[in-house]
Backbone as JSON, one array per atom type, in Angstrom:
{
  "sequence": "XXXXXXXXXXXXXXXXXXXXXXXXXXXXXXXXXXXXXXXXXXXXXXXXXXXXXXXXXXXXXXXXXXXXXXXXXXXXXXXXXXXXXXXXXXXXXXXXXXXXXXXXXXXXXXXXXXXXXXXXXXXXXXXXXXXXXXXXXXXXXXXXXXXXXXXXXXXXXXXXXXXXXXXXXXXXXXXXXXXXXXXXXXXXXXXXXXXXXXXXXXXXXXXXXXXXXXXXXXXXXXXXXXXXXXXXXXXXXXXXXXXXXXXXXXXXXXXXXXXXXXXXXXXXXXXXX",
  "N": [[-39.95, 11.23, 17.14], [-37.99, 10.04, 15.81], [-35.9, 10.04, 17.51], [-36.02, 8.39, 19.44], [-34.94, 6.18, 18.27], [-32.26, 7.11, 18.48], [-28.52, 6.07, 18.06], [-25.35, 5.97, 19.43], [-22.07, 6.85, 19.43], [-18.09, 6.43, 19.83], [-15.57, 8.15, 18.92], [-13.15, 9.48, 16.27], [-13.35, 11.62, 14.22], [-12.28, 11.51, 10.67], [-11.78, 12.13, 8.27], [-13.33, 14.98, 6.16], [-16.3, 16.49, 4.57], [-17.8, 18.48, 2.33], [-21.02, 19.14, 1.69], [-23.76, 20.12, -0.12], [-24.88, 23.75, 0.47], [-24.16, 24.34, 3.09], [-24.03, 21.69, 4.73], [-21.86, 18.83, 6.21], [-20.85, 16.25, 5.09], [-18.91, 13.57, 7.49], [-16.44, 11.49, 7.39], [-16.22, 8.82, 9.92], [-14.14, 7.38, 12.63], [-15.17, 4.99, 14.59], [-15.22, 2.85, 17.99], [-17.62, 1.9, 18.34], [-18.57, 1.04, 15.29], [-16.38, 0.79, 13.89], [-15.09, 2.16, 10.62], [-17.46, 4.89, 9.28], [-19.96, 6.89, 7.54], [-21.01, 10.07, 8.09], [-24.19, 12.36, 8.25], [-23.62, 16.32, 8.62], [-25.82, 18.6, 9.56], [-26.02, 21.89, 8.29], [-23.76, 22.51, 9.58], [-21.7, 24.18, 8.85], [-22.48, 26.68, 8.65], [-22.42, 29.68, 10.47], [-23.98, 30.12, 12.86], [-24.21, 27.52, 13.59], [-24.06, 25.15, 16.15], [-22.92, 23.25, 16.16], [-20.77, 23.59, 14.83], [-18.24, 24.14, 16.0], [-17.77, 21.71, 18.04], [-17.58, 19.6, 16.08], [-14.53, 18.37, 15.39], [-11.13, 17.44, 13.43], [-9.7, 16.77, 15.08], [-9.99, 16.19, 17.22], [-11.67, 13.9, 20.17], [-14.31, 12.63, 20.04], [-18.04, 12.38, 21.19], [-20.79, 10.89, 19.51], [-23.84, 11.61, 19.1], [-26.59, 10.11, 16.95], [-29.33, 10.35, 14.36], [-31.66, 8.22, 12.56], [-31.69, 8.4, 8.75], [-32.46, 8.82, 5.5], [-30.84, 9.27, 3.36], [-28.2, 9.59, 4.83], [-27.13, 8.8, 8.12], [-27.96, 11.22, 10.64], [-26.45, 13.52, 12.3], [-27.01, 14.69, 15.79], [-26.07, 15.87, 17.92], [-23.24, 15.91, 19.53], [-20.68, 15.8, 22.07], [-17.86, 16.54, 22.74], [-15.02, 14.7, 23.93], [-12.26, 15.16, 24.13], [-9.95, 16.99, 23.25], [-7.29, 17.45, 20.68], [-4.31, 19.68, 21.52], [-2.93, 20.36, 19.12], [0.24, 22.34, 18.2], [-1.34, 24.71, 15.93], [-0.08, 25.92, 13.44], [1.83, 24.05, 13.39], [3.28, 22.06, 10.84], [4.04, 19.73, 10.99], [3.52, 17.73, 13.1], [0.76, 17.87, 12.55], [0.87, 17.13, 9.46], [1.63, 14.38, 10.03], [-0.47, 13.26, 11.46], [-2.65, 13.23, 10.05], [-1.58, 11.61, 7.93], [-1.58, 9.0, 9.38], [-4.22, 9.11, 9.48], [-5.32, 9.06, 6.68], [-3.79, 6.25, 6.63], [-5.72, 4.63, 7.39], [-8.25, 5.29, 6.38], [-8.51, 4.32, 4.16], [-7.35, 1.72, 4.25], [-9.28, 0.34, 5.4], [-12.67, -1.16, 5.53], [-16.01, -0.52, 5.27], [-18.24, 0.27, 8.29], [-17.23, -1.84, 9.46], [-15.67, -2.59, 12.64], [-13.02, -2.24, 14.35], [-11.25, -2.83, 17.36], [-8.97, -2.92, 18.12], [-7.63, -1.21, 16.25], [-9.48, 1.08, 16.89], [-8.04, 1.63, 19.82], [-5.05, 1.9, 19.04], [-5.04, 4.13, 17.29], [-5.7, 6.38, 19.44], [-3.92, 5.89, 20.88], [-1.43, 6.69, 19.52], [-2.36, 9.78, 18.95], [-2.19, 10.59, 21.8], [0.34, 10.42, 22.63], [1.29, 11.73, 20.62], [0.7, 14.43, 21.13], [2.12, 14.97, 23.64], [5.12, 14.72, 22.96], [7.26, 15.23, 20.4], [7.0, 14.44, 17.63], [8.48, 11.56, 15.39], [10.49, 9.16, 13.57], [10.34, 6.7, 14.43], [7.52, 6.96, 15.26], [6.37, 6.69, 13.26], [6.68, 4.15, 11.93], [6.23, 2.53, 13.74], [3.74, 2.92, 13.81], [2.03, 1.99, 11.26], [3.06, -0.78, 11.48], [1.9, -1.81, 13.56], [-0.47, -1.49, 12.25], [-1.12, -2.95, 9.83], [-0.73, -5.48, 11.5], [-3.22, -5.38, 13.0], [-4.82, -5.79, 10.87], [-4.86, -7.54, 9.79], [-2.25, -8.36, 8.63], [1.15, -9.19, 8.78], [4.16, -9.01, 8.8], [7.25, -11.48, 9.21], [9.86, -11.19, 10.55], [11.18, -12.5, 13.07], [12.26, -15.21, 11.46], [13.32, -16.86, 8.56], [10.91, -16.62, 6.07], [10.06, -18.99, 4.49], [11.81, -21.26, 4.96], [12.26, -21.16, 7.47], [14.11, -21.09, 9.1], [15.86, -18.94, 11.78], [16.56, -15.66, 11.67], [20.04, -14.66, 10.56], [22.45, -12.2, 10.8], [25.08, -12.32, 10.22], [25.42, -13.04, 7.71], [23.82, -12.44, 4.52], [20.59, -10.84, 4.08], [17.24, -11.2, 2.66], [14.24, -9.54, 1.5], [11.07, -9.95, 0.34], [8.19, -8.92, 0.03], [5.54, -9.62, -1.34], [6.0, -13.15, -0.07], [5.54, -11.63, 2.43], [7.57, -11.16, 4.72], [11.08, -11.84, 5.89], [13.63, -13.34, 3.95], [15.95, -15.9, 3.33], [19.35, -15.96, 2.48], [20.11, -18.99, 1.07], [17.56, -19.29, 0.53], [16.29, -17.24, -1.26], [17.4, -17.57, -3.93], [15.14, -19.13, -5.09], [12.94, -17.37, -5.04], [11.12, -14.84, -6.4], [10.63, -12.15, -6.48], [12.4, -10.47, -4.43], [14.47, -8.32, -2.31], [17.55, -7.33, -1.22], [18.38, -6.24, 1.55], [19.94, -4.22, 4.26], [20.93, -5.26, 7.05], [20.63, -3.67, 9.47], [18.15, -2.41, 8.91], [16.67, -4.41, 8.53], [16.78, -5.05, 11.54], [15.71, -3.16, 12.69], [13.22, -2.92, 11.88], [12.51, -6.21, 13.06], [12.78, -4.72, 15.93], [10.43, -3.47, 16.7], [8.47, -5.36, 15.18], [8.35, -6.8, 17.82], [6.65, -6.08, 19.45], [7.01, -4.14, 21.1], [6.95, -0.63, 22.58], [6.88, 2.01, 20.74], [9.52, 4.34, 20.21], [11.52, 6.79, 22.88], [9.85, 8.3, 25.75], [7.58, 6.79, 27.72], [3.91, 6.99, 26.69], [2.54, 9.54, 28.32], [4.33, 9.98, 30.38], [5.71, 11.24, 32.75], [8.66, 12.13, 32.99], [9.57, 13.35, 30.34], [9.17, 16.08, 29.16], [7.22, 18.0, 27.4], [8.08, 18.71, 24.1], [9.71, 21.35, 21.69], [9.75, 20.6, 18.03], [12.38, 20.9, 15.83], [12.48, 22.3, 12.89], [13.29, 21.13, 11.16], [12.82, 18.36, 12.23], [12.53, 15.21, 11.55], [13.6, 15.04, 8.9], [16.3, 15.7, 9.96], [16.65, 13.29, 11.59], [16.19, 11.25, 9.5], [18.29, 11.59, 8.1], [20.0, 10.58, 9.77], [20.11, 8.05, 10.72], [19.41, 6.09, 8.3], [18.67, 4.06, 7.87], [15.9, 3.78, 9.32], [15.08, 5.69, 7.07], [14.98, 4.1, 5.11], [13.36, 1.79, 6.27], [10.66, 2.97, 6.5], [9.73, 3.08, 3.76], [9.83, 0.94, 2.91], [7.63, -0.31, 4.21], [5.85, 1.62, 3.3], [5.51, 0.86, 0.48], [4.52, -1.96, 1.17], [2.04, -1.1, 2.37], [0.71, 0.11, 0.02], [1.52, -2.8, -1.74], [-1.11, -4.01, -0.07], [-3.07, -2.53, -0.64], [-3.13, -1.36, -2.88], [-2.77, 1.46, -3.15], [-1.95, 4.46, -3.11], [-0.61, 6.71, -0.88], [-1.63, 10.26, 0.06], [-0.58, 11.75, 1.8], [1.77, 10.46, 2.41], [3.64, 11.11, 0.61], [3.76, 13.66, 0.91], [5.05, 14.39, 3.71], [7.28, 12.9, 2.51], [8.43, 14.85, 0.45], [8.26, 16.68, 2.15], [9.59, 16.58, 4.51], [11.09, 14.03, 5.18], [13.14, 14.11, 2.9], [16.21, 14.38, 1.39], [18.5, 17.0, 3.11]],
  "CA": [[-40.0, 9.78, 17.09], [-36.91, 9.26, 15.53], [-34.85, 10.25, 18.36], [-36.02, 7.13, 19.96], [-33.76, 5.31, 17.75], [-30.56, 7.14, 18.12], [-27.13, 5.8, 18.38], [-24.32, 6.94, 19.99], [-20.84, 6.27, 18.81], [-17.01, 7.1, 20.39], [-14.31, 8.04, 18.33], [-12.38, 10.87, 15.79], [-13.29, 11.96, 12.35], [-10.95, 10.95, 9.78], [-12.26, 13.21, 6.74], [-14.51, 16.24, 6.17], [-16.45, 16.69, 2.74], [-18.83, 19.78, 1.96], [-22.36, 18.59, 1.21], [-24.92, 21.4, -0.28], [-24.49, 24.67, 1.01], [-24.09, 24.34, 4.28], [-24.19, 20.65, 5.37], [-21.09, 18.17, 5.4], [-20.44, 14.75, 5.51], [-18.01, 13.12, 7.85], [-15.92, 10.14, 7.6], [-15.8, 9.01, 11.58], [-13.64, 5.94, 13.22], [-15.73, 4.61, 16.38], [-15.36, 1.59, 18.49], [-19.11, 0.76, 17.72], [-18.93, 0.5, 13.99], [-15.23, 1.3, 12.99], [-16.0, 3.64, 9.99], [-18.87, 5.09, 8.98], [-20.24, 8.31, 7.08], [-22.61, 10.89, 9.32], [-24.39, 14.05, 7.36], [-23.93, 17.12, 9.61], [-26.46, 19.32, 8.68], [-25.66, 23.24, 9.05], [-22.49, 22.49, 10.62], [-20.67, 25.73, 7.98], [-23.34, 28.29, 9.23], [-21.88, 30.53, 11.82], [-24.35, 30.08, 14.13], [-24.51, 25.97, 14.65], [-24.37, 25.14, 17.23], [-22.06, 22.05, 16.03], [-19.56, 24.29, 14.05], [-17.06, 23.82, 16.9], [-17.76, 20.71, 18.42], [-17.07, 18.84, 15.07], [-13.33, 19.07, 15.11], [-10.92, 16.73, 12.78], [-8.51, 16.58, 16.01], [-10.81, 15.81, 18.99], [-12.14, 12.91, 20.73], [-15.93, 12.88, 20.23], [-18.92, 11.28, 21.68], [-21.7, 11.73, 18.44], [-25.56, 10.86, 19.06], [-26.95, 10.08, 15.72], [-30.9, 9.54, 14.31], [-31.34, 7.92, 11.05], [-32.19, 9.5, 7.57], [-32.74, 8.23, 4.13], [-29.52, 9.41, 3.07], [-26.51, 9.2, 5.87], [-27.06, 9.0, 9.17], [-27.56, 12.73, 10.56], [-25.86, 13.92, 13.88], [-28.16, 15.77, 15.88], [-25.37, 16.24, 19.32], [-21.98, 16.46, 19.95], [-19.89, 15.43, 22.92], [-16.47, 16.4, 22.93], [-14.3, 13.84, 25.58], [-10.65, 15.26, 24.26], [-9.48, 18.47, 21.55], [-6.11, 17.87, 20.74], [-3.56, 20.92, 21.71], [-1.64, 20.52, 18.39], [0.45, 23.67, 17.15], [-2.0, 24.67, 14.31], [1.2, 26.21, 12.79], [3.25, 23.06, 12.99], [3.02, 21.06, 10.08], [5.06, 18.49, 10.94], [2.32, 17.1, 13.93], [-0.8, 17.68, 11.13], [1.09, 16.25, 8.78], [1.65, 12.87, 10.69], [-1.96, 12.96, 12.25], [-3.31, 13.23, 8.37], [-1.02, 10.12, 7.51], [-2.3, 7.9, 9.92], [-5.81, 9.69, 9.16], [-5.3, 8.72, 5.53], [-3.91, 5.2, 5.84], [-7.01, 4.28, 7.98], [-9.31, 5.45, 5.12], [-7.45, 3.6, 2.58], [-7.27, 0.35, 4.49], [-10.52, -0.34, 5.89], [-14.06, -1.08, 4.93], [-17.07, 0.53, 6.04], [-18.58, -0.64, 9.5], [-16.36, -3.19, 10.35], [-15.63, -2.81, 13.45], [-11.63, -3.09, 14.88], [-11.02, -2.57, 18.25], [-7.24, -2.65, 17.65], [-7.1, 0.07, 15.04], [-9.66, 2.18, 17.73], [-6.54, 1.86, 20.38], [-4.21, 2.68, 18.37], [-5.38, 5.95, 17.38], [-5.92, 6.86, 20.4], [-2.59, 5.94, 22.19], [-0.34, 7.51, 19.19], [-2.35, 10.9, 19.16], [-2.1, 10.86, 23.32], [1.55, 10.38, 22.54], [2.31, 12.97, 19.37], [0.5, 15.79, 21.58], [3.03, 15.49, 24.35], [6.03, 14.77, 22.42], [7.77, 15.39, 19.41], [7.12, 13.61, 15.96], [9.66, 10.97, 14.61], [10.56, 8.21, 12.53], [9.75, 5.24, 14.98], [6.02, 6.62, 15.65], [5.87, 6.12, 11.89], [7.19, 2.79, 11.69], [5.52, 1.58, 14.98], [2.18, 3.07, 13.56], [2.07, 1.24, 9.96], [3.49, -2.11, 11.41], [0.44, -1.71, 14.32], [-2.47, -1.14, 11.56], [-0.89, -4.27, 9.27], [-1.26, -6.27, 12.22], [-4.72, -5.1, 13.38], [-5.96, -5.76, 9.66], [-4.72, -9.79, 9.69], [-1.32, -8.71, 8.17], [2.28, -8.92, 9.79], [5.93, -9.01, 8.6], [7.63, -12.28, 9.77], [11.0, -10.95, 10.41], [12.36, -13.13, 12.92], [13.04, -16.61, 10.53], [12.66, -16.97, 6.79], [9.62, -17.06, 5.76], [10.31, -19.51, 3.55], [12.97, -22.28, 5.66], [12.02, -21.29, 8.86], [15.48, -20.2, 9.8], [16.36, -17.6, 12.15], [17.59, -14.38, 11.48], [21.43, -14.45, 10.99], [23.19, -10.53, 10.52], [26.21, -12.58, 9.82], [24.44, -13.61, 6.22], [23.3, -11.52, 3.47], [19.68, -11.31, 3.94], [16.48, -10.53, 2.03], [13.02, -9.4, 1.95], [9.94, -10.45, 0.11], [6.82, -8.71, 0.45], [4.8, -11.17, -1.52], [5.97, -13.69, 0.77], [5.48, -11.04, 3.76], [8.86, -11.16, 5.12], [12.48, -12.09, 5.54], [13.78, -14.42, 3.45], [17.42, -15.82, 3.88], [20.41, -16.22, 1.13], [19.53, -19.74, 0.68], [16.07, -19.6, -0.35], [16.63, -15.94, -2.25], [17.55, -17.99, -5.24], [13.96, -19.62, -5.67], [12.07, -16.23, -4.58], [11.46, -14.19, -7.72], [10.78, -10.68, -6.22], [13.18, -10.33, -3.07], [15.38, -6.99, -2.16], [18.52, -7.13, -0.55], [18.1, -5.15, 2.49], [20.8, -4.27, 5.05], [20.61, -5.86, 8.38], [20.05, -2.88, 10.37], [16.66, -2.37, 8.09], [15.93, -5.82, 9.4], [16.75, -5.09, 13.07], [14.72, -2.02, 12.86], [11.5, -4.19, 11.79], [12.38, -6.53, 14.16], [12.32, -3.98, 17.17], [8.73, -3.06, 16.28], [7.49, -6.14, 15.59], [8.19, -7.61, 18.94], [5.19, -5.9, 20.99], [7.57, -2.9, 21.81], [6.82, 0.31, 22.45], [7.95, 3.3, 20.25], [10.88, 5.03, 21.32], [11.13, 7.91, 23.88], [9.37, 7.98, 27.05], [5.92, 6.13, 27.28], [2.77, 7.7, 26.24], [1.82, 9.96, 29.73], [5.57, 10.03, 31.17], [6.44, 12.69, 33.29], [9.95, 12.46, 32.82], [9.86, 13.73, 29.13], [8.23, 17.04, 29.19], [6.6, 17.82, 25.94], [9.02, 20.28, 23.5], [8.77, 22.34, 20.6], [10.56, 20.23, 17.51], [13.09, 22.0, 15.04], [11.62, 22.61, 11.94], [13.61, 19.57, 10.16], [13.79, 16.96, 13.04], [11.97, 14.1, 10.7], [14.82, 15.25, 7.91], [17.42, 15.69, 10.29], [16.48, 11.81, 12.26], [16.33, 10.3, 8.47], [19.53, 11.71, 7.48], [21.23, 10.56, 10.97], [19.7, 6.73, 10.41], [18.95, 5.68, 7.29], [17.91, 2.59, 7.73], [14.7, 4.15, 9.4], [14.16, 5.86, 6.19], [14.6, 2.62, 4.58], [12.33, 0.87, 6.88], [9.37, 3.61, 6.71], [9.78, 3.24, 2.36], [9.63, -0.67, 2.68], [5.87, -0.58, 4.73], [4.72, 2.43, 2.71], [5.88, -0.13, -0.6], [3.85, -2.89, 1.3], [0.81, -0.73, 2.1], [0.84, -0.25, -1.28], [0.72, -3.83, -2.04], [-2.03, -4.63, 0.33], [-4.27, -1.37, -1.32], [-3.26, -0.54, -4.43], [-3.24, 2.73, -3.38], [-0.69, 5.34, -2.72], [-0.83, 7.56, 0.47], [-1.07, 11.74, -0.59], [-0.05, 12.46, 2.51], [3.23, 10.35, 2.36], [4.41, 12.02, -0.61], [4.11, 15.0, 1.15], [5.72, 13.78, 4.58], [9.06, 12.44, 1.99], [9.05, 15.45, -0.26], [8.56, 18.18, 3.02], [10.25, 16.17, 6.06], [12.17, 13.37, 4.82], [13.63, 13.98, 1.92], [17.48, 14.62, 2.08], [18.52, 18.43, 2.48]],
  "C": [[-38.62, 9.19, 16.8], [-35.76, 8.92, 16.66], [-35.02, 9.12, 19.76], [-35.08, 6.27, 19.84], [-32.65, 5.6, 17.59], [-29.74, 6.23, 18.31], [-25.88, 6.68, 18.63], [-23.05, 6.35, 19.53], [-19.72, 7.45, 19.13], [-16.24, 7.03, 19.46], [-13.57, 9.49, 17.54], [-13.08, 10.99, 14.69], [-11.92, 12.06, 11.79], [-11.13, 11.76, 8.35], [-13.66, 14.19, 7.1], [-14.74, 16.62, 4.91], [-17.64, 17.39, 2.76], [-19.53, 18.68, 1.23], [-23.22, 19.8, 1.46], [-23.95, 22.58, 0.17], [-23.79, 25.01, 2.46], [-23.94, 22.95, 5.22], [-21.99, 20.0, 5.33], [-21.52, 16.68, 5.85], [-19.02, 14.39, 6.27], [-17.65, 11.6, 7.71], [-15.6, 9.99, 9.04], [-15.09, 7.37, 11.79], [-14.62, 5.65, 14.37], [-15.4, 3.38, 16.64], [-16.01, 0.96, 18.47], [-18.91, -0.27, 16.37], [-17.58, 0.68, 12.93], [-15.66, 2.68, 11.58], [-16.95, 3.34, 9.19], [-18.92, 6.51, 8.65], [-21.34, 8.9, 7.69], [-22.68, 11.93, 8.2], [-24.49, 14.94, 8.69], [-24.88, 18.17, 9.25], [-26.06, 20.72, 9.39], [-24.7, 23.49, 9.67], [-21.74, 23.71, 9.82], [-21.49, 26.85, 8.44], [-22.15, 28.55, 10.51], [-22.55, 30.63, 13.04], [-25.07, 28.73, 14.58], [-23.64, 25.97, 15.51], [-23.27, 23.64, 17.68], [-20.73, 22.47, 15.43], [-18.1, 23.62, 15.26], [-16.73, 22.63, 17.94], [-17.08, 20.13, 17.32], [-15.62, 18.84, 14.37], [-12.61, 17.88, 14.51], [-9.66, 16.33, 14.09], [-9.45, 16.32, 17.33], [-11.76, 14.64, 18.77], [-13.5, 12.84, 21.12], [-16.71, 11.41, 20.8], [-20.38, 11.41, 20.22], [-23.51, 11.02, 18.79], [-26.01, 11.2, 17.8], [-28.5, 9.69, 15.12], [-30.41, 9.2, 12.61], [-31.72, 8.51, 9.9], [-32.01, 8.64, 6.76], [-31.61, 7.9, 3.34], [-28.52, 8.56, 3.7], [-27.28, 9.51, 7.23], [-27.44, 10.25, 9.65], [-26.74, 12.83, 12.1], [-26.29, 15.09, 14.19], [-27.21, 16.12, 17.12], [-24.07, 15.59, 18.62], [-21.11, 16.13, 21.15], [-18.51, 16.05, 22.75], [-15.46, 15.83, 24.36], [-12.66, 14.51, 25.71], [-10.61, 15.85, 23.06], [-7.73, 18.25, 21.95], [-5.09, 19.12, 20.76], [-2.16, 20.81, 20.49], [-1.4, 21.86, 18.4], [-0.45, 23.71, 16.14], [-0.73, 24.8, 13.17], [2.3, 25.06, 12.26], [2.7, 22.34, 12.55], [3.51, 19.74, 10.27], [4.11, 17.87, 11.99], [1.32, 16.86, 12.79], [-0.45, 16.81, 10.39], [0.82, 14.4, 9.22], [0.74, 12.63, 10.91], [-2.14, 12.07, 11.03], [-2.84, 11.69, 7.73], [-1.32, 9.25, 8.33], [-3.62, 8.21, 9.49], [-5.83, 8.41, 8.19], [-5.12, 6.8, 5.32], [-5.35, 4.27, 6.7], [-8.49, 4.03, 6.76], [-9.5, 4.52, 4.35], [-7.2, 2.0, 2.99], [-8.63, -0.59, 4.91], [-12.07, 0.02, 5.38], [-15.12, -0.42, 5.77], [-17.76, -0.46, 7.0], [-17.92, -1.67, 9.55], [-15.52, -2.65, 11.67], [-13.9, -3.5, 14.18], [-11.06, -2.32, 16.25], [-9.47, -1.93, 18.27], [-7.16, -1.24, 17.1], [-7.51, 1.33, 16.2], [-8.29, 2.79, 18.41], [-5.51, 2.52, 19.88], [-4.23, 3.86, 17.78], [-5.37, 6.94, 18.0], [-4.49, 7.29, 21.33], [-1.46, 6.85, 21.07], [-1.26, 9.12, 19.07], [-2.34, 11.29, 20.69], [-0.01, 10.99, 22.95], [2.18, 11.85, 21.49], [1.77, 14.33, 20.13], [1.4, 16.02, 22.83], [4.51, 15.6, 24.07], [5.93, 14.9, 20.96], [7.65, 14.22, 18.53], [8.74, 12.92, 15.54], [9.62, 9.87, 13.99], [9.83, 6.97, 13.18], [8.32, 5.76, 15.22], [5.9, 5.98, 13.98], [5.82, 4.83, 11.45], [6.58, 1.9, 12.48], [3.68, 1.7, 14.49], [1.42, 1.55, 12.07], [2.22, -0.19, 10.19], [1.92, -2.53, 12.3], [-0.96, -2.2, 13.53], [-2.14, -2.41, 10.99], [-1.53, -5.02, 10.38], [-2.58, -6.45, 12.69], [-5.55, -5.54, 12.4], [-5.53, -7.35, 9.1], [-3.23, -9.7, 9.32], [-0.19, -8.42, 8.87], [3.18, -9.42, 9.01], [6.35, -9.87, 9.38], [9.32, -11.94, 9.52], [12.42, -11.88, 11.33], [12.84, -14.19, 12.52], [12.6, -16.48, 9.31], [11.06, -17.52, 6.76], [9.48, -18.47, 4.45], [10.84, -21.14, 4.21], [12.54, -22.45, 7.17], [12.9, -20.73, 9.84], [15.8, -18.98, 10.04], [16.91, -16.71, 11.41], [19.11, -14.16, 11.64], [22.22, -13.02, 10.29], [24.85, -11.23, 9.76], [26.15, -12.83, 8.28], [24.07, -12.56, 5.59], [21.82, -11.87, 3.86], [18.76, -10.22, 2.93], [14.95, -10.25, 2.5], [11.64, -9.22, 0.89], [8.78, -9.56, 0.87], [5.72, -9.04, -0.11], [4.78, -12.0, -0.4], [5.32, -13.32, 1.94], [6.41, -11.45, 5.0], [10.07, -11.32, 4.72], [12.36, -13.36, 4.93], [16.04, -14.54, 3.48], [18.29, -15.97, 2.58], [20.0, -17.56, 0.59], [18.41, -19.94, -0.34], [16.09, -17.97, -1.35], [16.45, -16.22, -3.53], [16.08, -18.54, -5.6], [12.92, -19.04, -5.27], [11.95, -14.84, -5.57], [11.62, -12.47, -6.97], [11.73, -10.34, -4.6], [13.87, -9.23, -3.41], [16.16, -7.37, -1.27], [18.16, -5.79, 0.59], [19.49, -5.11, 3.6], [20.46, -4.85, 6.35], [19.94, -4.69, 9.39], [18.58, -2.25, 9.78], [15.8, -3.43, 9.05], [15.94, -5.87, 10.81], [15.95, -4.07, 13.18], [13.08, -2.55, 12.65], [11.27, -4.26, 13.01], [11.83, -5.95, 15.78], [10.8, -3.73, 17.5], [8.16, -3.9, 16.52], [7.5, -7.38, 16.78], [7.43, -7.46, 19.91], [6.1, -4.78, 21.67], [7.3, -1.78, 21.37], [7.4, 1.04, 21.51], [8.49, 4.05, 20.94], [10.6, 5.87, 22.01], [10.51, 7.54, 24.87], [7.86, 7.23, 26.63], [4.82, 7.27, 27.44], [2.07, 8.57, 28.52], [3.2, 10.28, 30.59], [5.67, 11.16, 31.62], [7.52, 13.25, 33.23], [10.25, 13.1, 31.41], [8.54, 14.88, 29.06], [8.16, 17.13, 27.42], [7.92, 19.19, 25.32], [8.58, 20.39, 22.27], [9.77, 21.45, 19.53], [11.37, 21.19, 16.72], [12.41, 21.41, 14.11], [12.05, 21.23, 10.59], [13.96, 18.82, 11.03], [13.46, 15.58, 12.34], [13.03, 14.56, 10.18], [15.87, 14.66, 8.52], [17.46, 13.78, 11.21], [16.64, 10.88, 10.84], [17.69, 10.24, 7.56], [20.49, 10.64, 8.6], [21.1, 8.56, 11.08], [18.96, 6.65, 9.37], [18.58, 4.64, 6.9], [16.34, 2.79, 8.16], [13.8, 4.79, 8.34], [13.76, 4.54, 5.43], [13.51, 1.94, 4.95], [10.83, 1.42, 6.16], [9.16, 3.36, 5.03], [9.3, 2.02, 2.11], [7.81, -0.23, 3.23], [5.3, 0.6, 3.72], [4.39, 1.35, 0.74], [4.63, -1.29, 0.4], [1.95, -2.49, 2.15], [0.11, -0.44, 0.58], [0.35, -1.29, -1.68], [-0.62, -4.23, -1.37], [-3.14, -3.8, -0.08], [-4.58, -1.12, -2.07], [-3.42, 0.8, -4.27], [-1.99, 3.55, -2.55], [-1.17, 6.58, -1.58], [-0.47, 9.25, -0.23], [-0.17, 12.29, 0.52], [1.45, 11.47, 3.4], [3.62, 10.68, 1.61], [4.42, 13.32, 0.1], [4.8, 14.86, 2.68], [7.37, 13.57, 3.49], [9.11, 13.71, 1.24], [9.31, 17.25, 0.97], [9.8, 17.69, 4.1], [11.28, 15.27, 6.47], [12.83, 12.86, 4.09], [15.19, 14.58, 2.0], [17.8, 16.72, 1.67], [19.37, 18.94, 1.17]]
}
C-alpha cells in the first residue's frame, strides 16, 4: 500500500550517519525538497542490494515510501558516480567543503534550485580538472547569493561610490561589502583590504565563470594535480588566500558556525610551506 505513495527525488547525499546495526541515515540535497533526511535500511549488510548504489559522490535518482520515523528508501537510481581519485585528497577534500557548507547553511526542505545547479556544475567541473583557489571563491560567493546574501563590491556600500584602486579601500562584513576611505571613519568594524583582494571579489561577483576552461571543454584535458597545487596557487597569489579567509570569516557571520573541513583544507593545502 504504501508504495502507492512514494516519492521520488534527484540529487547527491551530503552526509552519511550509522543508524542501529545495520541501517543509516542520509542527509540528501534534491531539487524537489532541497535537504532532507532518508533511513536506508540494511544498506551496511554485504548483501543489499543498496550498499553500492548509495554513494556520497554520485548523482542519484532515490524512490522513497514513508515511515514513522524518516522517510525509508526502498530504490536507487544512479544518473552519474563521480571518477574522483579515491587517493587524492585534495578533490575529497574540496567536494566535503562544499558538502559541509551546504549542511551548515540551509534548512531542512526548503527547496533552492540555485544551490541544486551549483552542485552539480562545480562537481562536473572538479572531475575533469584540477582543484584551485577560484573554484573555492566562485563556489562560496555562488551559495551566499543563492541564500539572499551577496557582497556589494562594486560602490560603497555605504555612499554609493564606485570602486576607486587609486584610494585606500575597506571592507565591512556587517555592512556586506566595500566601504570607501570616506565613510571608513563612521563604520566601526571595517578591514583594510588591498585592492587586488577587492578585484578578486569583484571578478566573481560579476556572473563570471571560474577560471580555466569551461565546465565540458575539450580543449583542457583533465590532469593529475601536484600534490601542493592549492599551497603552491596560495603562495603565488595571495590575495586569493586573502579572498577565500574573508568569505570563510563571512560564512561564519551568517552561521555561527565554523567549517571542519576548512580547517583542514588551510592547515593541509593552504597553509604556507
Amino acid at each position: 500500500m504504501y508504495f502507492m505513495h512514494y516519492k521520488s527525488y534527484t540529487g547527491i547525499i551530503l552526509k552519511h550517519q550509522p543508524h542501529r546495526e545495520a541501517d543509516e541515515v542520509i542527509t540528501f540535497w534534491s531539487f524537489e525538497e532541497g535537504k532532507a533526511r532518508f533511513l536506508v535500511r540494511g544498506v551496511r549488510k554485504s548483501a543489499s542490494k543498496l550498499r553500492g548504489a548509495v554513494s556520497p559522490l554520485s548523482w542519484l535518482h532515490l524512490y522513497v515510501i514513508p515511515s514513522e520515523y524518516l522517510p525509508v528508501v526502498y530504490n536507487v537510481k544512479v544518473i552519474k558516480t563521480y571518477r574522483f581519485p579515491r587517493s587524492d585528497l585534495r578533490h575529497l577534500a574540496m567536494v566535503f567543503n562544499f558538502f559541509e557548507m551546504v549542511l551548515r547553511s540551509t534548512a531542512d526542505r526548503q527547496p533552492n534550485h540555485k544551490i541544486s545547479l551549483l552542485l552539480r556544475k562545480v562537481l562536473d567541473y572538479l572531475e575533469q580538472a584540477r582543484e584551485d583557489m577560484d573554484l573555492l571563491i566562485y563556489f562560496q560567493l555562488r551559495l551566499f547569493e543563492s541564500l539572499g546574501y551577496s557582497l556589494q563590491m562594486q560602490s560603497c556600500v555605504s555612499c554609493q561610490n564606485p570602486f576607486d584602486r587609486r584610494k585606500s579601500n575597506f571592507l565591512s562584513l556587517h555592512a556586506g561589502g566595500l566601504i570607501c576611505f570616506d565613510c571608513s571613519r563612521m563604520i566601526a568594524d571595517v578591514q583594510n583590504v588591498e585592492n587586488e583582494v577587492i578585484e578578486c571579489l569583484l571578478k566573481h561577483t560579476r556572473n563570471q565563470p571560474f577560471s580555466g576552461a569551461a565546465v565540458g571543454d575539450p580543449s583542457r584535458p583533465a590532469s593529475t594535480p601536484k600534490r601542493d597545487e592549492l599551497r603552491r596557487q596560495a603562495e603565488a597569489d595571495p590575495a586569493k588566500k586573502k579572498t577565500n579567509q574573508i568569505l570563510s570569516d563571512f560564512f561564519f557571520l551568517l552561521t555561527e558556525r565554523r567549517l571542519n573541513s576548512q580547517k583542514f583544507l588551510q592547515e593541509n593545502f593552504l597553509a604556507e610551506a
